[in-house]
Amino acid sequence: MQTIGDLLTAHPFFEGVDERLVRELERCSRNVHYRLGEYLFHEGESADRLLVIRRGRVALDVHVPGRGEVVVSTVDAGEVVGWSWFVPPYTWFFDARAVTEVSAVSVDATCLRDRCDADPVLGYTLMQRIAQVMYRRLQAARLRMLDVYEADHGG
Amino acid sequence: MVADVTAGPETGTGATPAGDPLLPRPFRVVAVRRDTHDTVTMELAAVDGGDLPFAPGQFTMLQAFGVGEVPISISGDPARPGALTHTVRDVGGVTRALCAVTPGDVLGVRGPFGRGWGVADGTGGDVVVVAGGIGLAPLRPAVVAVLADRDTFGRVSLLYGARSPSEVLFGGELERWAAGHGVDVEVTVDQADPTWGGRVGVVTELVPGARFDPQRTLALVCGPEVMMRYVADALTTRGIPPHRVRLSVERNMRCGVGLCGHCQLREHLVCVDGPVFALDRVRRQLAVREL
Amino acid sequence: MAQTGSVTFDVEGLQDLLDVLGRRGFTVLGPTVRDRAVVPGRVRSIADLPAGWGDVQEPGSYRLRRRGDDALFGYAADAISWKAALFPAQELVWSGARTEDGFVAAAGHSPSTLGDPPYAVVGIRSCDLHALAVHDRVLMERGVPDAQYAERRRDAFLVTVVCSDPSGTCFCVSMQTGPRADSGYDLALTELLDGDHRFLARAGSERGEEVLAELATRRSTAGDESAAEGVVDRTIAHMGREMDTTGIRDLLYANAEHPRWDDVASRCLSCGNCTMVCPTCFCTSVDEHTSLSGGETEHWRIWDSCFSTDFSYLHGGSIRTSPRSRYRQWMTHKLASWFDQFGTSGCVGCGRCLTACPVGIDITEEVAAIRATPLPWPVVASAGEG
């Protein structure tokens, strides 16, 4: 029977991180499941957790009046959802919706921030991980902004 | 059977055109299918009943009589040279006329021209096909050729990025390839509404997770040049040697036969030295702005 | 270096040469004065040649000057090259008409204003002879030949005349294309004005030998030979410009981002004059002439220039939008990429681009400027990259 610690240490997001540090997060974490179509969180709500996706796909979308829901990004198994929990004012920026059945480990944000304050090595390691993922996501987002498949750029 | 491809040093030299390469040959439109709001796929047959053998990656100069001609990659099955297939996107005067054809119309064809993908160079190893937007069209013959000889290749992956779900090309065929031919198909779109259950993101994001052995992989990439640059980086970052990554470069072509000088990318004449190039031959040139 | 087997004939002999060529069925072309410039034209008698005319050429400037003698070839380079004669600015490639079955298209033929081939060109300079060889390579000796160029070029009889009066823009010596041709001609003449007005002539082919045999000639004396050598030596000593071509291909490839390109771009008007007068430029575009009913169409090939804004147009925009990038394209192609594409330089040192440039841009100066302060060699990412 796998413990939550086992699930976290096996997750790609924590690959290469000292197992001892990862298991420190066990007390902050719990297993969660979402049904197809269920919202994980909504824009504006209190950003109170980091979601480590184990199975399934999550869509980040935003409601645009006149256009309905627009999906800005999808996150798959092996990745994580949620940054707003460590940037004040700690509120969610987008909606997150389960595109399939989703299994994840939910890490409580307050607990996580306290752990990082108490153990700077854990804090620094986590920030490195987060920075790398955000870096790649930002690059990808900027490439999408180019709208390269659009035929007419008015040139 | 991998059709009629003699592999050149890096990319496949293709079939040579029959007849005068400067005179258009009449081809009748047999069928037209609307793929997206601005893209159609048409099947053509030579009025004289002949074939047009080609290698995957080659193109023809497709003429709308009285309007003009443009280079269009062949998107058909190389094992069926009697059915010339083109996927055309409406981006200007000539392509608008081409997208408006109906069965029975006659178009002019010159070609085939250019160096193709050289699919045979991938036998015995994995193949990664990365397509962006209409870039899937010139890659389709390569995939078809690989699948016709599936056992001689290892893992075959198709990574495809489109603007939105409604602009995904050949959707049914992608499913058949995934289901029945052992192709790992991953599709992502730039933007979507909630009815789309697939990935939303840019195609470069699919490269890190794709399953292939970089030491024995042939990568074929086609799409907007920006996309190809970043995809090429992602592929070489994963360890594929640059000479095993092939791009289909697009430049302004007026003659298709290396005489008019328009399609130059520094020392390369894209219509005769390409349009398919190994990455190590064009990487520096593509990195210079406005070269 | 004295040549053996040369003969000498006088001015009347030159007229005889024109007559012999005419009788042999050639349309004879040569330099003529038109619109205050020396330009290629139809030549039937020596009276059609620019007797007594010389030229003064500097960057951005061309004018004729009256010589103090009757030299028939006393100018440097024709204001426009022989390119227009063999590779006209407009050429009908094919014409077609709609039919019940679709359409029919047939290869076209557009006659030249200079008359029908075969042509005999009398008075072509060594630089232009080299340019012709370059065009032969580009237009005839690769995958798909330009059939109409080939037809005009076929059987052309070439009479080259050694340059005696180089201009301020000439640099054929640097490009190793002159002032005297050593091959690629049927007859080579040197015009001598010391004492009797005469021509020293050498044959460069069997046809040249046959034609010479029909003229009244005498064997050249030692004096003739040394006078001819003197012409060559004086011309070499009076080159208007020079260009150091050492490693020029790698130099220009490596300096694609050199600040000099910004400098020349601030002067270049992108007018394209250089490409029009350059004897090796060959870029063309396509013009579709369709009847109002849409039933007939003509597919014309027309000269184009890499300086035009839509030269590199792809849907969405042009690749080379800035004048900087277009000047860089032209000069790099001409002096560097040409080697990779065709095995020679694209430049023959005729200097016409300097003369024709309204702001007097001098490519010899541009090359020297880049060579003086080259960018540091880029770090090579990995072996085997082009």
Short mmCIF file of C-alpha atoms in Angstrom, two decimals, chain A residues 39 57 61 67-76 79 97 99-100 136-137 139-141 143-144 146-152, chain B residues 38 89-91 131-133 161-163 186 189-194 196-205 224 226-227 230:
data_model
loop_
_atom_site.label_atom_id
_atom_site.label_comp_id
_atom_site.label_asym_id
_atom_site.label_seq_id
_atom_site.Cartn_x
_atom_site.Cartn_y
_atom_site.Cartn_z
CA TYR A 39 -13.71 22.04 -11.24
CA ARG A 57 -5.63 15.87 -17.58
CA ASP A 61 -9.58 27.98 -18.58
CA ARG A 67 -16.59 33.73 -26.13
CA GLY A 68 -17.47 31.44 -23.29
CA GLU A 69 -14.82 29.32 -21.66
CA VAL A 70 -11.43 29.50 -23.35
CA VAL A 71 -8.86 26.89 -22.46
CA VAL A 72 -5.44 28.51 -22.08
CA SER A 73 -3.44 25.46 -21.15
CA THR A 74 -3.71 21.80 -20.26
CA VAL A 75 -1.69 20.02 -17.62
CA ASP A 76 -1.14 16.28 -17.77
CA GLU A 79 3.03 17.78 -13.90
CA ARG A 97 -11.33 21.79 -14.72
CA VAL A 99 -10.88 17.01 -18.56
CA THR A 100 -10.76 13.36 -17.58
CA ARG A 136 9.17 26.34 -19.76
CA ARG A 137 5.50 27.25 -19.48
CA GLN A 139 8.29 30.12 -23.19
CA ALA A 140 5.51 27.99 -24.50
CA ALA A 141 2.93 30.63 -23.74
CA LEU A 143 5.36 31.01 -28.57
CA ARG A 144 1.62 30.59 -28.66
CA LEU A 146 2.96 34.52 -31.88
CA ASP A 147 -0.09 32.77 -33.33
CA VAL A 148 2.18 31.24 -35.95
CA TYR A 149 -0.57 29.28 -37.67
CA GLU A 150 -2.57 32.39 -38.45
CA ALA A 151 -2.29 33.13 -42.17
CA ASP A 152 -2.52 36.86 -42.32
CA ASP B 38 -9.54 27.93 -45.22
CA ARG B 89 -4.63 26.80 -47.74
CA ASP B 90 -6.23 30.08 -48.86
CA VAL B 91 -3.60 32.74 -48.14
CA ALA B 131 3.96 19.02 -37.69
CA GLY B 132 2.60 22.50 -37.12
CA GLY B 133 -0.60 23.65 -38.81
CA GLY B 161 0.13 21.26 -33.21
CA ALA B 162 -2.80 23.18 -34.67
CA ARG B 163 -4.35 26.53 -33.94
CA GLU B 186 -0.07 13.43 -29.81
CA VAL B 189 -3.90 23.06 -30.00
CA ASP B 190 -3.09 26.69 -29.21
CA GLN B 191 -6.57 27.47 -27.99
CA ALA B 192 -9.76 25.54 -27.43
CA ASP B 193 -13.21 25.57 -25.94
CA PRO B 194 -14.23 23.05 -23.25
CA TRP B 196 -11.94 19.72 -26.61
CA GLY B 197 -10.62 17.00 -24.38
CA GLY B 198 -7.10 17.03 -25.75
CA ARG B 199 -4.02 19.01 -24.91
CA VAL B 200 -3.84 22.77 -25.11
CA GLY B 201 -0.34 24.07 -25.58
CA VAL B 202 2.38 24.56 -28.13
CA VAL B 203 3.81 21.62 -30.07
CA THR B 204 7.32 22.06 -28.67
CA GLU B 205 5.95 20.94 -25.32
CA PRO B 224 5.88 27.77 -39.60
CA VAL B 226 9.42 29.89 -35.92
CA MET B 227 7.88 26.63 -34.83
CA TYR B 230 12.11 25.80 -31.59
#
